[in-house]
Coordinates of N, CA and C and ligand atoms in Angstrom, one line a residue:
X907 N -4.9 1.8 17.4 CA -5.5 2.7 16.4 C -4.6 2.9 15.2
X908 N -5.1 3.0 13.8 CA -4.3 3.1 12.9 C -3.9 4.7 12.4
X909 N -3.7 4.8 11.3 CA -3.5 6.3 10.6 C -4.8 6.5 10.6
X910 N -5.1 8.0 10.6 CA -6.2 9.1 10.4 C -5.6 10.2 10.3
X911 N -7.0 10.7 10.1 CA -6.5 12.3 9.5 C -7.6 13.0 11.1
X912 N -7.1 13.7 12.2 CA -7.4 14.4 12.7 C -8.4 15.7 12.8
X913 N -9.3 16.0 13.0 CA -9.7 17.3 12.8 C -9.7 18.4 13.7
X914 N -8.7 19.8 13.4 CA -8.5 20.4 14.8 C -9.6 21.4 14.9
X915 N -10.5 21.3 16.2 CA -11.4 22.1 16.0 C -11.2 23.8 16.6
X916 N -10.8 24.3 16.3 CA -10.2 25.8 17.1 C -11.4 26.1 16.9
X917 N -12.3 26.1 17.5 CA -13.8 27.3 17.8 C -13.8 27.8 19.2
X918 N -14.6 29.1 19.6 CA -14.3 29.8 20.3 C -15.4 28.9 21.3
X919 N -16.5 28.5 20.9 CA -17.9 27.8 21.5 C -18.1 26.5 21.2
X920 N -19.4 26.0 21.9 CA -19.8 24.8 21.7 C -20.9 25.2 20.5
X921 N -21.5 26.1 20.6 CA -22.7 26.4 19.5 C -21.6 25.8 18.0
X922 N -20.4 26.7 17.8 CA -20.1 26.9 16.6 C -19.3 25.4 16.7
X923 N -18.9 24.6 16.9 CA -17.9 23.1 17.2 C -19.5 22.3 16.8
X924 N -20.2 22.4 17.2 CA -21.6 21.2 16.9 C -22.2 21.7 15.7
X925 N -22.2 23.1 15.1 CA -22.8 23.6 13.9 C -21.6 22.9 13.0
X926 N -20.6 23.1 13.1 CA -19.4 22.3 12.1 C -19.6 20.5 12.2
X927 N -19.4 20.2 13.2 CA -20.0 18.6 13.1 C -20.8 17.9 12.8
X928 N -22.2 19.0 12.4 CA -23.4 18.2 11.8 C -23.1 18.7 10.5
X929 N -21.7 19.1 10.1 CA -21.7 19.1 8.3 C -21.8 17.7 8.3
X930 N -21.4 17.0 8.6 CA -20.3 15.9 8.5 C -21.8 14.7 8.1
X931 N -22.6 15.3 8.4 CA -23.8 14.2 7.9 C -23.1 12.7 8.6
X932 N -23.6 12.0 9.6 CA -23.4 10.6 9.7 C -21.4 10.3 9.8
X933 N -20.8 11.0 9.1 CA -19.5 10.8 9.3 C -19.0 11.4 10.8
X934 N -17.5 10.7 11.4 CA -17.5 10.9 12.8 C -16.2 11.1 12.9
X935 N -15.4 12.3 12.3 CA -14.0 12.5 12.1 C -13.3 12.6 13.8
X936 N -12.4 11.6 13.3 CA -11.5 12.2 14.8 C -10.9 13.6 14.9
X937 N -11.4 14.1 16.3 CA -11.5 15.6 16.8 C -10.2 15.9 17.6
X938 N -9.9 17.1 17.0 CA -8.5 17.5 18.1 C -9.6 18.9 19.0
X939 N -9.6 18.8 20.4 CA -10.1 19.8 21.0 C -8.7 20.3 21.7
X940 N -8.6 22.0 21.7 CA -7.6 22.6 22.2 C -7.6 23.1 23.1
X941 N -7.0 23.9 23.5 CA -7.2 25.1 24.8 C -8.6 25.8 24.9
X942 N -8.6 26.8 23.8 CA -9.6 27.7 23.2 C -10.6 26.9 24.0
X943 N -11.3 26.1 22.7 CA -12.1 25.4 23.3 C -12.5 24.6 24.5
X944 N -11.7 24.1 24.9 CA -11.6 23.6 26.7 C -11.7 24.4 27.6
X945 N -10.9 25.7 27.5 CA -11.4 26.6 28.7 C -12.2 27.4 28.5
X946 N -13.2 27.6 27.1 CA -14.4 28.1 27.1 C -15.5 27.1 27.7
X947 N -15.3 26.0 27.2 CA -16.5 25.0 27.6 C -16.2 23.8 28.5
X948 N -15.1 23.8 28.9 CA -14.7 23.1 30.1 C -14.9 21.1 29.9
X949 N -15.2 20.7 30.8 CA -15.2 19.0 30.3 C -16.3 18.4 29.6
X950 N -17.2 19.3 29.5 CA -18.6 18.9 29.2 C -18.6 18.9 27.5
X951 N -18.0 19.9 27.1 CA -17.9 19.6 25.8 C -17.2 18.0 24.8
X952 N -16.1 17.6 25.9 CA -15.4 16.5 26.0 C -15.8 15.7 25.9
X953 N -17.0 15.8 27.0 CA -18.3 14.2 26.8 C -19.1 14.3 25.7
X954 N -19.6 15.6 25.6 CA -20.4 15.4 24.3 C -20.5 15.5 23.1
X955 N -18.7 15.3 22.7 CA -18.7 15.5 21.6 C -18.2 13.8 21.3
X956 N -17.6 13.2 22.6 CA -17.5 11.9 23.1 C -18.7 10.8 22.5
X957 N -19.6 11.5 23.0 CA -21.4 10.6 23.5 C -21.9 10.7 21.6
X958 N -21.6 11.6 20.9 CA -21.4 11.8 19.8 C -21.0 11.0 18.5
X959 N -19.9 9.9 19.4 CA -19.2 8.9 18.7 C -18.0 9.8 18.0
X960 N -17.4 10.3 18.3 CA -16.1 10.9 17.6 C -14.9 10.6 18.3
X961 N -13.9 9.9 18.0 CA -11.9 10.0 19.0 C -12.2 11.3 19.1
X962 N -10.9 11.7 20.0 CA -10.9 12.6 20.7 C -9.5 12.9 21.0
X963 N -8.9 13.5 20.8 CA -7.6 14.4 21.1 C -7.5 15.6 21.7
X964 N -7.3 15.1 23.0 CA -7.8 16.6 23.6 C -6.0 17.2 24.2
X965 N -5.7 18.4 23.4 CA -4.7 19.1 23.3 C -4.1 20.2 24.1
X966 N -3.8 19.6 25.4 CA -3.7 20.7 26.7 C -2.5 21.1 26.7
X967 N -2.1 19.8 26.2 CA -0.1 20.4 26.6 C 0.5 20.7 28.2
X968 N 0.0 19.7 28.7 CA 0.5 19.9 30.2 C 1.8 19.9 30.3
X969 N 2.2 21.0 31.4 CA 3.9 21.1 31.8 C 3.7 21.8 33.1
X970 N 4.5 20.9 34.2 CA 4.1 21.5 35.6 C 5.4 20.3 36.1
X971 N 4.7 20.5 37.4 CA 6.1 19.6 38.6 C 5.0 18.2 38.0
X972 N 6.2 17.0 38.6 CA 5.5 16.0 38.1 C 4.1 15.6 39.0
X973 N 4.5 16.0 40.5 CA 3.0 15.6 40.9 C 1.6 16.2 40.6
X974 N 1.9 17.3 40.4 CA 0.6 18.5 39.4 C 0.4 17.8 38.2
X975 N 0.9 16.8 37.4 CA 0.3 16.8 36.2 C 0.2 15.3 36.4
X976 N 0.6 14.2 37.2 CA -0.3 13.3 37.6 C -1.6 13.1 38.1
X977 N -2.1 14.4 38.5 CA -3.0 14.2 39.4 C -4.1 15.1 38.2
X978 N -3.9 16.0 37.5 CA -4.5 16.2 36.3 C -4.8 15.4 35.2
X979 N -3.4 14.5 35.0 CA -3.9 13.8 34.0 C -4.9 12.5 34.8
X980 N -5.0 12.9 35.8 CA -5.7 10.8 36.4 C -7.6 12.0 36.2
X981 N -7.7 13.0 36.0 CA -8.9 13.5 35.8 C -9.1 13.9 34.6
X982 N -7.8 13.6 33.5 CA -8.1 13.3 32.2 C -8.7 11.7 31.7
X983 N -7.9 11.0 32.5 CA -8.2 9.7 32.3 C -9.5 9.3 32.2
X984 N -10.2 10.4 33.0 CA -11.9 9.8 33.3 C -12.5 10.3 32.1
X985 N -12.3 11.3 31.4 CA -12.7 11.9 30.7 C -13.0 10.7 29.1
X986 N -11.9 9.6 28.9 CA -12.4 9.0 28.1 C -11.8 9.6 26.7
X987 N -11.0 10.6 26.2 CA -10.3 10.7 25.4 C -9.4 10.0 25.2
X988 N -8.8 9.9 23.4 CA -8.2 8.6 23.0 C -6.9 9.5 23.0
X989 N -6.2 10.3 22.8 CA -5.2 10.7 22.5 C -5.2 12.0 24.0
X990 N -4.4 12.1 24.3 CA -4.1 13.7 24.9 C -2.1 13.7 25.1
X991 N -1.7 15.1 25.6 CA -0.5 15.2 25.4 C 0.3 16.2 26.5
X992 N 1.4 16.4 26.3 CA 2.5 17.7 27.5 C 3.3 17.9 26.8
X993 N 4.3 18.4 27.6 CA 5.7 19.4 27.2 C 6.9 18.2 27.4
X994 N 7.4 18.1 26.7 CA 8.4 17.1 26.8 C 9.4 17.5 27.7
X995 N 9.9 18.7 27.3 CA 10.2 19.7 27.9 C 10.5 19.6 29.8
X996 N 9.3 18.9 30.1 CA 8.7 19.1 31.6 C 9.8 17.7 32.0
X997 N 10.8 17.1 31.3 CA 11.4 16.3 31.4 C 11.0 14.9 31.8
X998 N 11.6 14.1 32.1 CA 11.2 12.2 32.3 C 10.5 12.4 33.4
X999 N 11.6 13.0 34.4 CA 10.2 12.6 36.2 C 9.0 13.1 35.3
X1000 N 8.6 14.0 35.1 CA 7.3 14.5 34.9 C 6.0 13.5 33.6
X1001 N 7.2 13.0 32.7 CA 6.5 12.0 32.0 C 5.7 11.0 32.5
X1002 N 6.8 10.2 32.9 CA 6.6 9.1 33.9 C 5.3 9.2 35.3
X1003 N 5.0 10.8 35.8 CA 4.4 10.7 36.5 C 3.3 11.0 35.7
X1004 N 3.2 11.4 34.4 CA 2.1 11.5 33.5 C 1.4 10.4 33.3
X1005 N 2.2 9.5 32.9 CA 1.8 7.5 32.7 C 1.1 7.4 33.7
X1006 N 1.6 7.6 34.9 CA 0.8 6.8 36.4 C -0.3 7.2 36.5
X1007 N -0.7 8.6 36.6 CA -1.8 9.3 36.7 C -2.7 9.0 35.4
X1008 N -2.4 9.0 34.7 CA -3.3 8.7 33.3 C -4.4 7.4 33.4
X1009 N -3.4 6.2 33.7 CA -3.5 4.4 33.9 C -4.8 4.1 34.7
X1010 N -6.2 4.4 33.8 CA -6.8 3.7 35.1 C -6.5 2.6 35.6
X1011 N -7.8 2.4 36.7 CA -7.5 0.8 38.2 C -7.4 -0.1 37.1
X1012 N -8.3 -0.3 36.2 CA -8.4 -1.6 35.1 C -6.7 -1.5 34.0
X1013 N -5.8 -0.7 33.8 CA -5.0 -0.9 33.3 C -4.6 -0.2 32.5
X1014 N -6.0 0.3 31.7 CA -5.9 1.1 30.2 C -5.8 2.4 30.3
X1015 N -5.4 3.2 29.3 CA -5.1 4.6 29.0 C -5.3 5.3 28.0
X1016 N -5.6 6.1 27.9 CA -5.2 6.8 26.6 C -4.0 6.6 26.0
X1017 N -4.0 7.2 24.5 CA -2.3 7.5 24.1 C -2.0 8.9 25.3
X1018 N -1.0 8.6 24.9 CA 0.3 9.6 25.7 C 1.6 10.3 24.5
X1019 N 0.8 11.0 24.4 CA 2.1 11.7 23.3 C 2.9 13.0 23.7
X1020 N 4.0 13.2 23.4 CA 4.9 14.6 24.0 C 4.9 15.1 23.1
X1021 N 5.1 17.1 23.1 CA 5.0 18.3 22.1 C 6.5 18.3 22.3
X1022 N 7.2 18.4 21.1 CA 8.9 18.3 21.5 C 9.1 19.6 21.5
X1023 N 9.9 20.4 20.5 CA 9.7 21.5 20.7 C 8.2 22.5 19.5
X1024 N 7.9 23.2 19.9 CA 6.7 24.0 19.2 C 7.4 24.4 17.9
X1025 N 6.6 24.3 16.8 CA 7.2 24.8 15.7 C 7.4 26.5 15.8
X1026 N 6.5 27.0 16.9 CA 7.0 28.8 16.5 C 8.2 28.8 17.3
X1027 N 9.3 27.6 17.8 CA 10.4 27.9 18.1 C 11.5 28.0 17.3
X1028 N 12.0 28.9 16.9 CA 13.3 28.6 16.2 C 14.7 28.4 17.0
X1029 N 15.7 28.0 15.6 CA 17.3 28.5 16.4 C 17.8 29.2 17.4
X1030 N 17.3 30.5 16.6 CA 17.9 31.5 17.5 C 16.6 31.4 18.6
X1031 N 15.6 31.6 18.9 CA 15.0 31.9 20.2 C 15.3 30.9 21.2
X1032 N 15.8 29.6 20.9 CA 16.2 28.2 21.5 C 17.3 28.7 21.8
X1033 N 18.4 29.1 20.9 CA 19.5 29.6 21.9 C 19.7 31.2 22.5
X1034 N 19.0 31.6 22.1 CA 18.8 33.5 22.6 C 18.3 33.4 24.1
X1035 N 16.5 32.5 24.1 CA 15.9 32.6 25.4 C 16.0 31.6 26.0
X1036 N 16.1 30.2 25.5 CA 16.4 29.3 26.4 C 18.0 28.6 26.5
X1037 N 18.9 29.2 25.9 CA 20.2 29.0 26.2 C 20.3 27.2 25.7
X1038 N 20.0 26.9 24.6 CA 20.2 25.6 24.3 C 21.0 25.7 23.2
X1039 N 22.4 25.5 23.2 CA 23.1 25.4 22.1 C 22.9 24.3 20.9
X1040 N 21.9 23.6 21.0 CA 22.0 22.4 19.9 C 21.6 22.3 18.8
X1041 N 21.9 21.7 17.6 CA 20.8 22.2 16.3 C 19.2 21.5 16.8
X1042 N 18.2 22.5 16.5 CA 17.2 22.3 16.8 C 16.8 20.5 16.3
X1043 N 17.2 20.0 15.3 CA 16.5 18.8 14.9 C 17.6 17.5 15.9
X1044 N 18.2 18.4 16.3 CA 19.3 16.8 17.5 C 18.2 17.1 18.9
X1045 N 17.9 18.3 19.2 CA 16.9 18.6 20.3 C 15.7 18.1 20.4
X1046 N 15.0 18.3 18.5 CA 13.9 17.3 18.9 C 13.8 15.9 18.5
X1047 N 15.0 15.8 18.3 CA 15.3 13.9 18.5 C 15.2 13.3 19.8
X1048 N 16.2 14.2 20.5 CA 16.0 14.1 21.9 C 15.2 14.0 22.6
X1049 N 14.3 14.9 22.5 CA 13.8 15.1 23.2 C 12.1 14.2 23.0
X1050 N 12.3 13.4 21.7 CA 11.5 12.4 21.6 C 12.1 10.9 22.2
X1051 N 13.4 10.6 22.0 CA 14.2 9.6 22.8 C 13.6 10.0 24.4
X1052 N 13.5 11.1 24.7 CA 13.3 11.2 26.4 C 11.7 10.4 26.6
X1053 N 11.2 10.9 25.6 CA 9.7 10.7 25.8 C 9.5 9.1 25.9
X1054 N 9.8 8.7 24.5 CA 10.3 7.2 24.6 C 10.6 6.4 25.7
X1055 N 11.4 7.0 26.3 CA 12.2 6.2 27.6 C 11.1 6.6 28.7
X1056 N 10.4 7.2 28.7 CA 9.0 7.4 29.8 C 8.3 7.0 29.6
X1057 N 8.2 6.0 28.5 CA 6.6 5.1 28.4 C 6.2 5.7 27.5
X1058 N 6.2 7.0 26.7 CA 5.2 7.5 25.8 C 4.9 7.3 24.6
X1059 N 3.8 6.9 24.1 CA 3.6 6.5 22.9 C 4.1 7.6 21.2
X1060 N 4.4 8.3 21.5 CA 4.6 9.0 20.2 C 5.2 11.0 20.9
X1061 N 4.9 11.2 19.6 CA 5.5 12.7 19.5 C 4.2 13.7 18.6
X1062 N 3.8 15.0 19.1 CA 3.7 15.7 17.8 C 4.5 16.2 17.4
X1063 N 4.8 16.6 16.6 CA 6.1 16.9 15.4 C 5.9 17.6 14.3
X1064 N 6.5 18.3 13.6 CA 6.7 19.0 12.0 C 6.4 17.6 11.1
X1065 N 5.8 17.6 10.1 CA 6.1 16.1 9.0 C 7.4 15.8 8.7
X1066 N 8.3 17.3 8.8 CA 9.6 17.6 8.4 C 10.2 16.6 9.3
X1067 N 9.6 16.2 10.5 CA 10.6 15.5 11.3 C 10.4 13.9 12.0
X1068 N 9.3 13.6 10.4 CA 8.4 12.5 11.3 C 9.4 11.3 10.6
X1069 N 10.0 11.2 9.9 CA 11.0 10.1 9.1 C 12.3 10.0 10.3
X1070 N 12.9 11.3 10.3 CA 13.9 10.9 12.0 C 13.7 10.5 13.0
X1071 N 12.5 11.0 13.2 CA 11.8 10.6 14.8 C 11.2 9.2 14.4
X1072 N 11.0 8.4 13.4 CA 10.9 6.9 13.3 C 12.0 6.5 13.2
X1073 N 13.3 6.7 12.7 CA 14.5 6.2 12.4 C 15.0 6.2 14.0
X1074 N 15.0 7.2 14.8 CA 15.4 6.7 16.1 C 14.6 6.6 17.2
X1075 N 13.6 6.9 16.9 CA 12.5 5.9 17.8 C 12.2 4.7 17.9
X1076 N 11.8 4.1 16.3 CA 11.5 2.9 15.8 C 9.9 3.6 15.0
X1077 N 9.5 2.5 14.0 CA 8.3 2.7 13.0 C 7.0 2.8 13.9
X1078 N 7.5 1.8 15.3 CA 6.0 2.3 16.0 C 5.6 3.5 17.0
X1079 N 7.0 4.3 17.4 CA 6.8 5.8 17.9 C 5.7 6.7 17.7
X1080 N 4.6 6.7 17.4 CA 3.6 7.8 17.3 C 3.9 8.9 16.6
X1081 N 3.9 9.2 15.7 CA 4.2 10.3 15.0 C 3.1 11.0 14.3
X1082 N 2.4 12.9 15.1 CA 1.1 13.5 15.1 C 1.6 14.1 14.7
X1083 N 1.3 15.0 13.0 CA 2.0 16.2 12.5 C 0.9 17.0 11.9
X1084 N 0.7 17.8 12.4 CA -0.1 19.3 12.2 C 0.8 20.0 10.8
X1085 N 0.6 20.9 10.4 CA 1.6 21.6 9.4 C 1.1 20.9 7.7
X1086 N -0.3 21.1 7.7 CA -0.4 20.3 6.6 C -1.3 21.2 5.6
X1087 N -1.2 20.9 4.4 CA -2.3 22.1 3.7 C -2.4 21.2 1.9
X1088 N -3.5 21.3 1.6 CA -3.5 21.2 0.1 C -2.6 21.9 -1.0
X1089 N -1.7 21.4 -1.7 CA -1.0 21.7 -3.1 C -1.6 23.1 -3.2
X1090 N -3.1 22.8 -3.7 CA -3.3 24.0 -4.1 C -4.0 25.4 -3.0
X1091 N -3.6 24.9 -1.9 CA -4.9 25.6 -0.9 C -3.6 26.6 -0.2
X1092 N -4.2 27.2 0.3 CA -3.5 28.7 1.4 C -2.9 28.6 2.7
X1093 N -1.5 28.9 2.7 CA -0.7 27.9 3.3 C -1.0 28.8 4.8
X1094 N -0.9 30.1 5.2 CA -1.7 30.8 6.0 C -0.7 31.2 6.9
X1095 N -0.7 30.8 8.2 CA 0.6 30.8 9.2 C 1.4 30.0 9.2
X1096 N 1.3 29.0 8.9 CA 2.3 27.7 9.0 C 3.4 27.9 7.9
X1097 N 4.5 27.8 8.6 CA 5.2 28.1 7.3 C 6.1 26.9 7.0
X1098 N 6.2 25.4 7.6 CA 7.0 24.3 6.6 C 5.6 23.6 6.9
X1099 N 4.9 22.9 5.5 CA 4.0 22.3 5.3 C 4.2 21.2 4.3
X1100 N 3.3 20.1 4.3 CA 3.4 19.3 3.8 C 1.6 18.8 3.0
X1101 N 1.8 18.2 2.1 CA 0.3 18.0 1.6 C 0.3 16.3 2.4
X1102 N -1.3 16.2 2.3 CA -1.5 15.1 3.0 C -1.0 14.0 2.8
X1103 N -0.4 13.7 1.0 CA -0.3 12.7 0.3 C 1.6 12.9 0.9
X1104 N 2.4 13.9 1.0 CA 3.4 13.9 1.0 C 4.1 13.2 2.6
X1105 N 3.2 13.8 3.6 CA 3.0 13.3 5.1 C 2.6 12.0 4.8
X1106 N 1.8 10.9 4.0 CA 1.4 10.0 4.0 C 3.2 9.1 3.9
X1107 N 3.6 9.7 3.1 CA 4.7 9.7 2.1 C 6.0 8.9 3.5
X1108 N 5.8 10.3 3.9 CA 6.9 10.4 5.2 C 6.6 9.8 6.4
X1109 N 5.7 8.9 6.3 CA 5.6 7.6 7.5 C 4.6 8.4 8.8
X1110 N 4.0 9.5 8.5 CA 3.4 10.1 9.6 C 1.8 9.3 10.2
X1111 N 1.7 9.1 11.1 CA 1.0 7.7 11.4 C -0.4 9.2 12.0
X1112 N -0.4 10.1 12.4 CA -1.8 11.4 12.0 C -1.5 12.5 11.6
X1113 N -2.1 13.0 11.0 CA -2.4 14.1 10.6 C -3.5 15.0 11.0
X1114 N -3.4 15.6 11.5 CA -3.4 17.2 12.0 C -4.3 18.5 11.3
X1115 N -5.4 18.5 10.7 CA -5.6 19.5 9.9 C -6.7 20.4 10.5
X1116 N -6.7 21.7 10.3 CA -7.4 22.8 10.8 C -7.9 23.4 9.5
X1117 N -7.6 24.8 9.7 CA -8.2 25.5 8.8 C -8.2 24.4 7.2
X1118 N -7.4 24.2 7.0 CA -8.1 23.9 5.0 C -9.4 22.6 5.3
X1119 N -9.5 22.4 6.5 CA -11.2 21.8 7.0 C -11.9 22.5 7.3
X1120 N -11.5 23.4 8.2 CA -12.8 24.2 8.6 C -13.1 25.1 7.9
X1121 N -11.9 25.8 7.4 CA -12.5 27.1 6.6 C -13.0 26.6 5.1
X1122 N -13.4 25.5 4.8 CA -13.0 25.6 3.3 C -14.7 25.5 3.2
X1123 N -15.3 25.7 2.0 CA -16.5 26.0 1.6 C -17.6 24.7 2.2
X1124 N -16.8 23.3 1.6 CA -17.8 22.6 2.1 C -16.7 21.6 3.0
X1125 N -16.6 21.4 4.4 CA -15.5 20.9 5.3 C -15.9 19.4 5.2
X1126 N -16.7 19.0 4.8 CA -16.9 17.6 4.6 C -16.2 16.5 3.6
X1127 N -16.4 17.6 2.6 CA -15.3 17.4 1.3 C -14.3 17.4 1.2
X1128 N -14.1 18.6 2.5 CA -12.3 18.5 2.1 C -11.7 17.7 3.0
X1129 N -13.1 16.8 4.1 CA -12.2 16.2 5.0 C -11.7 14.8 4.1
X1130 N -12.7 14.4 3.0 CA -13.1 12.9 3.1 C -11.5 13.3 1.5
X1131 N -11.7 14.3 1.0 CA -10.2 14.4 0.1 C -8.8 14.3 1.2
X1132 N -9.1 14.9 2.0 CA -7.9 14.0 3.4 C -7.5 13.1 3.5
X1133 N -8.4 12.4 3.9 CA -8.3 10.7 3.6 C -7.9 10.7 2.8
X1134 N -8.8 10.7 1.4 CA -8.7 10.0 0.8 C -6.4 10.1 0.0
X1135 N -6.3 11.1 0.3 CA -4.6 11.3 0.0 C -4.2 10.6 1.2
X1136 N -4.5 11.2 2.0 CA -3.5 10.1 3.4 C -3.4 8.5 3.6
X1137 N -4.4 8.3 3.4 CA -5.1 7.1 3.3 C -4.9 6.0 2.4
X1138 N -5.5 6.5 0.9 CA -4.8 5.6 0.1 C -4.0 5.2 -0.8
Ligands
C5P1141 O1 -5.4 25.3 10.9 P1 -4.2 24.5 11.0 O2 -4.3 23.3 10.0 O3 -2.9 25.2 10.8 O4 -4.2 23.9 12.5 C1 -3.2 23.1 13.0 C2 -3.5 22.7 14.4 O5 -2.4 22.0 15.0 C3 -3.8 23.9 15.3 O6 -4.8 23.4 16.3 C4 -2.5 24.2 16.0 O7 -2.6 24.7 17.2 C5 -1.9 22.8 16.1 N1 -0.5 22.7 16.1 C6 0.4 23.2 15.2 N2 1.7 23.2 15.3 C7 2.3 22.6 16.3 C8 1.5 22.0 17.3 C9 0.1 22.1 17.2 O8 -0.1 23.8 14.2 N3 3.6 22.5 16.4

């Protein structure tokens, strides 16, 4: 799969997620589905937003013992999503048992990408609650090197951190960066952001976008101005 621009769909329902996708007239944006939406509407939404013709990024963030999340992800695998993801966190055994479980009988998989650490982590809560003395950007080097060494195709990441994590990964590491917002548009919660064109800039191979799509007056426009900065 090449660069795209992502669409994160945070809706509470399946009513309001299919009312937003028939803006899109005939266009078939790749979809990030999250929590929210998955344990409102469970797998069925999955398929039919699937049957639909749209990629799929379905955004669970699994972290458990490694046989719990093999045996989850081998009932992600059925599901037929192109992207899904965990906690890096959850260390290699757990990676590695992520790969197995994922692999259907025929061979193929989804991508497999690891959450390094969450951007509402800072310094100090990294060394206050989790006792990790390290500067946060050597941690999430790390802790994409780990992912790496378990088979996994990429990272999501800050944009802020998508040029390191290809410098010691390599150019083909996966690099998913959320944290993105228009020049002129409303930066909201996210506080390090990048404009699409700037992420384009910084080798980020998706992009991530929520609200300045969904919320914006007409989300079809602002998706295809996405592209069109990422893109060309
Ligand atoms: O609306 P906005 O563009 O901020 O949405 C970004 C999406 O990316 C949300 O679904 C959010 O949960 C997700 N995300 C993020 N930062 C991370 C990981 C995921 O914003 N570090």
């Amino acid at each position: 799969m090449g660069k795209d621009v992502i669409v994160a769909c945070d809706f509470a329902s399946a009513e309001e997620t299919f009312a937003f996708l028939d803006r899109f007239q005939g266009r078939k944006p790749f979809v990030k589905i999250g929590m929210e939406l998955f344990y409102a509407e469970g797998p069925a939404i999955v398929r039919e937003i699937k049957r639909r013709g749209h990629k799929i990024f379905l955004d669970l963030k699994l972290h458990d013992i490694p046989n719990t999340v093999k045996k989850a992800m081998a009932v992600l695998s059925r599901l037929d999503v192109d992207i899904t993801n965990l906690h890096a966190g959850g260390t290699i055994p757990m990676m590695q048992a992520a790969i197995e479980g994922l692999t259907r009988p025929d061979g193929t998989r989804p991508l497999l990408i690891a959450v390094t650490l969450l951007t509402s982590t800072d310094q100090a809560a990294m060394e206050n609650d989790l006792l990790i003395r390290e500067p946060i950007d050597r941690v999430v080097t790390h802790y994409a090197e780990n992912a790496k060494k378990a088979g996994l195709d990429g990272v999501v990441c800050s944009p802020l951190e998508a040029k390191k994590v290809h410098t010691v990964c390599g150019s083909g590491f996966l690099t998913v960066t959320p944290g993105v917002r228009f020049a002129d548009g409303d930066v909201g919660d996210q506080k390090r952001v990048m404009t699409p064109a700037e992420a384009k800039r910084v080798g980020s191979d998706y992009i991530v976008v929520g609200r300045p799509i969904t919320a914006a007056p007409d989300p079809a426009a602002a998706y295809e101005r996405c592209l069109s900065d990422f893109l060309d």
